[in-house]
Short mmCIF file of C-alpha atoms in Angstrom, two decimals:
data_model
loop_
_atom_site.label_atom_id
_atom_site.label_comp_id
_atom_site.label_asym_id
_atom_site.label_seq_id
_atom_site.Cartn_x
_atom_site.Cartn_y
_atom_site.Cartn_z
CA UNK A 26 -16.07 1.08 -30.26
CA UNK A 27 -13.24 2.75 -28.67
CA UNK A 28 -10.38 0.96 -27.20
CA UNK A 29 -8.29 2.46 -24.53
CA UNK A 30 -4.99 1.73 -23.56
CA UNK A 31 -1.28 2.78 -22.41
CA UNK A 32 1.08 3.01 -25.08
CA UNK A 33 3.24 0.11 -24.51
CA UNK A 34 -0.16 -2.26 -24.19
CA UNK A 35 -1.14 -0.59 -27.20
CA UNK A 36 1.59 -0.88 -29.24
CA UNK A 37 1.85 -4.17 -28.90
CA UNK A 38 -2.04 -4.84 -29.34
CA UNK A 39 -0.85 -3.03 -32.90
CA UNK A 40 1.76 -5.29 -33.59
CA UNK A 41 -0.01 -8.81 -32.88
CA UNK A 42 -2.89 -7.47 -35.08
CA UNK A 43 -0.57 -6.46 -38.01
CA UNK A 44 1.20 -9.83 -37.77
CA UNK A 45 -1.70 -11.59 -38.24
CA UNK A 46 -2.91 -9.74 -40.74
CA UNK A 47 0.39 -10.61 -42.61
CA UNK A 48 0.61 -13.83 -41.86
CA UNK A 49 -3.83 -14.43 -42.60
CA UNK A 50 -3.76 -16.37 -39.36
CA UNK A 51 -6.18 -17.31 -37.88
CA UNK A 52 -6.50 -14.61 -35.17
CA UNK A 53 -5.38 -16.07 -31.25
CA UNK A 54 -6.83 -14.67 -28.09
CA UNK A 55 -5.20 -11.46 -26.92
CA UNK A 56 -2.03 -12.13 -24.38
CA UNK A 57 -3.06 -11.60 -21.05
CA UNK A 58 -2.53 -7.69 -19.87
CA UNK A 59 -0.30 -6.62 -17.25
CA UNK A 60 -1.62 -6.25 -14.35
CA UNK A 61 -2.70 -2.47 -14.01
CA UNK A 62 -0.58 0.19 -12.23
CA UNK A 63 -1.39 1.10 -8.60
CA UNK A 64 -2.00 4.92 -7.89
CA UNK A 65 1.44 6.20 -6.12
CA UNK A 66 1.22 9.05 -3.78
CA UNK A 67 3.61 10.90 -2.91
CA UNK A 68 4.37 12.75 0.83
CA UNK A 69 2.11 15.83 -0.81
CA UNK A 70 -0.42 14.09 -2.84
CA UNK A 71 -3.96 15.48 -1.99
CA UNK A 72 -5.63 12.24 -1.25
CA UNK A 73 -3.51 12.00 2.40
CA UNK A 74 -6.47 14.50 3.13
CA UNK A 75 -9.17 12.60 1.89
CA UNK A 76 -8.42 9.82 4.19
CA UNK A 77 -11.30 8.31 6.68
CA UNK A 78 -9.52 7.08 9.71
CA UNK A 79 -8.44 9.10 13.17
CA UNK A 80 -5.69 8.54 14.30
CA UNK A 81 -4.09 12.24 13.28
CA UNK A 82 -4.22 14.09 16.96
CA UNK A 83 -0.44 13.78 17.04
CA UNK A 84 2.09 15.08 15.15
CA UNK A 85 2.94 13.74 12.00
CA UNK A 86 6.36 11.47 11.19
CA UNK A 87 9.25 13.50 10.96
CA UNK A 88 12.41 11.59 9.21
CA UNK A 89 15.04 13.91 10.90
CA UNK A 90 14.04 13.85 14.61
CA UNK A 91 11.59 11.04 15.07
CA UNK A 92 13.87 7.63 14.85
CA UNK A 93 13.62 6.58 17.99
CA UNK A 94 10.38 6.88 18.70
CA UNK A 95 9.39 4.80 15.08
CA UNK A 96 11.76 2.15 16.48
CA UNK A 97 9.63 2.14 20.03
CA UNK A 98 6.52 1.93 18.41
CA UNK A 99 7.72 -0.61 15.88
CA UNK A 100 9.14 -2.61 18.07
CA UNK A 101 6.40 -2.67 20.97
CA UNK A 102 3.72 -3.76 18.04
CA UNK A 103 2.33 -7.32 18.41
CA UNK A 104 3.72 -9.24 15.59
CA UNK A 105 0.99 -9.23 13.06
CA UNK A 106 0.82 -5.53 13.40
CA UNK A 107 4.80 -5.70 12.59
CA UNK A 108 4.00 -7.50 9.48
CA UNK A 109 1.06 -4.86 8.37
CA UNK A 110 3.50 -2.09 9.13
CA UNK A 111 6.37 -4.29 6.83
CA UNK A 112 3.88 -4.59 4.02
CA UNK A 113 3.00 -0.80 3.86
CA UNK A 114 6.41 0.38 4.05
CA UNK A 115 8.36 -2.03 1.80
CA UNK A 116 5.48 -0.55 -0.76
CA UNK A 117 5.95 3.19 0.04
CA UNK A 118 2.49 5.45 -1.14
CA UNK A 119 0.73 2.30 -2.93
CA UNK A 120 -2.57 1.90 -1.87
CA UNK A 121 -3.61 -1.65 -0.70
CA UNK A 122 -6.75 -2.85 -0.08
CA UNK A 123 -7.88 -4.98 2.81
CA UNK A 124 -8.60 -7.79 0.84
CA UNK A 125 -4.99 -7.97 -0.70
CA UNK A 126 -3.34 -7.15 2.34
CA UNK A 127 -5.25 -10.70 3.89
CA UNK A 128 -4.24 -12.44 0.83
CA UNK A 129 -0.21 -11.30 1.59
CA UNK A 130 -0.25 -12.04 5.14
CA UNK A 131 0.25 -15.40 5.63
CA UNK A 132 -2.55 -16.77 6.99
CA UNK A 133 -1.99 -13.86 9.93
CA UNK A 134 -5.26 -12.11 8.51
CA UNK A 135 -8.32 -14.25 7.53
CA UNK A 136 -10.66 -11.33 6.55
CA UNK A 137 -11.05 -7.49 6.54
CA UNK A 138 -12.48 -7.71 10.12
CA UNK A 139 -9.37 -9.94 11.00
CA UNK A 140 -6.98 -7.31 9.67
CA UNK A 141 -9.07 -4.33 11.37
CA UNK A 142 -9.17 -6.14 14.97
CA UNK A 143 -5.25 -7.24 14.80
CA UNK A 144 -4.86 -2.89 14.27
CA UNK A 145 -5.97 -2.50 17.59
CA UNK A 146 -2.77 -3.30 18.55
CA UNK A 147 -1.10 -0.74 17.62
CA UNK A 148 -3.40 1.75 19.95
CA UNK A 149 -0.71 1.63 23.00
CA UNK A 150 2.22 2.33 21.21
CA UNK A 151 0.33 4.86 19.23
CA UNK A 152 -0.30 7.08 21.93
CA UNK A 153 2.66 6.55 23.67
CA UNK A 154 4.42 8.03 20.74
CA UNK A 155 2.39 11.38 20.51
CA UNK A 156 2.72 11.41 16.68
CA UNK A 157 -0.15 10.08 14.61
CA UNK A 158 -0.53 6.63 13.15
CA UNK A 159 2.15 6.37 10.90
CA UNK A 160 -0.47 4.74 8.51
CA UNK A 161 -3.73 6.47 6.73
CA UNK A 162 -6.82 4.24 5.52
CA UNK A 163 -9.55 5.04 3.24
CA UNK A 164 -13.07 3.60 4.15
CA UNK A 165 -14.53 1.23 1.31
CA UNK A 166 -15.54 -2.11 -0.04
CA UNK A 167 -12.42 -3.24 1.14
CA UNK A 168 -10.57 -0.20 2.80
CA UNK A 169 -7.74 0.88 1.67
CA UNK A 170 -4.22 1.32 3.59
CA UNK A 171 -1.27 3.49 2.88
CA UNK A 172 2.20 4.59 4.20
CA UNK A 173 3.82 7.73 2.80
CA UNK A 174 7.06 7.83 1.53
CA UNK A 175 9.34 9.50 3.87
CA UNK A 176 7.23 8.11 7.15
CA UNK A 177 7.91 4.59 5.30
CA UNK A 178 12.05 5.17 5.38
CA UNK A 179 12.16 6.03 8.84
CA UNK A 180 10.12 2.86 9.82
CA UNK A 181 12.59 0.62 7.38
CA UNK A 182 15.47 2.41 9.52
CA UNK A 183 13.56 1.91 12.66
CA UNK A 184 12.87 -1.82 12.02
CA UNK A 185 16.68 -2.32 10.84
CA UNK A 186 17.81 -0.62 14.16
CA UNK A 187 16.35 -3.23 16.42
#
């Protein structure tokens, strides 16, 4: 059997075995694991690329030149779009999955089809701004949604602004 872990989780797998091998305890269940850590991309990570939605006919986010039109867009979103945008940039190139993003929301989303119909909204303001979604998602059992980085800090300025 081979047993897998990060260093700090392992190291301190080590040291509860050792201590009860001192003390000939009887041996307790293992503490409970941290949770594991999600995948962070950053603005150049490959998987942008590997993305399934549309949504890219525009140009994409540009920090320097583009505040005004985030704020527009922001701003114009129905509310529960707001909140999807919130969640995805307050959590900058994490991947979240449908089913988490639901479970965060409030009661605003009550399933993957929920979240994916309240995104429509976002279709007007989307075009208006002739830049691409400012959001990429990943097809899957649930899909996955992320924000990059630097398109994330000029939403947190735009939503600050208004």
């Amino acid at each position: 059997m081979e047993l897998s872990l990060p260093p700090q989780q392992a190291g301190a797998v080590l040291e509860q075995l050792q201590d009860q091998l001192r003390n000939s305890q009887e041996i307790s269940p293992p503490a409970a694991l941290p949770a594991p850590m999600r995948l962070l991309l950053s603005d150049g990570h490959p998987m942008w690329d590997k993305h399934s939605g549309g949504g890219r006919d525009g140009k994409e986010w540009d920090l320097s030149s583009d505040l005004e039109r985030a704020e527009t867009l922001y701003h114009s979103a129905p509310p529960n779009v707001r909140f999807f945008l919130d969640l995805l940039m307050d959590l900058p190139g994490q991947l979240l999955d449908a089913d988490e993003i639901c479970e965060r929301s409030e009661g605003r989303f009550t399933g993957r089809s929920s979240l994916s119909g309240a995104l429509n909204g976002i279709a007007k303001p989307y075009r208006e701004s002739h830049r691409n979604y400012p959001f990429y998602w990943w097809k899957g059992d649930p899909s996955q949604y992320a924000m990059k980085p630097t398109v994330a800090e000029l939403f947190r300025r735009a939503r600050k602004r208004g």
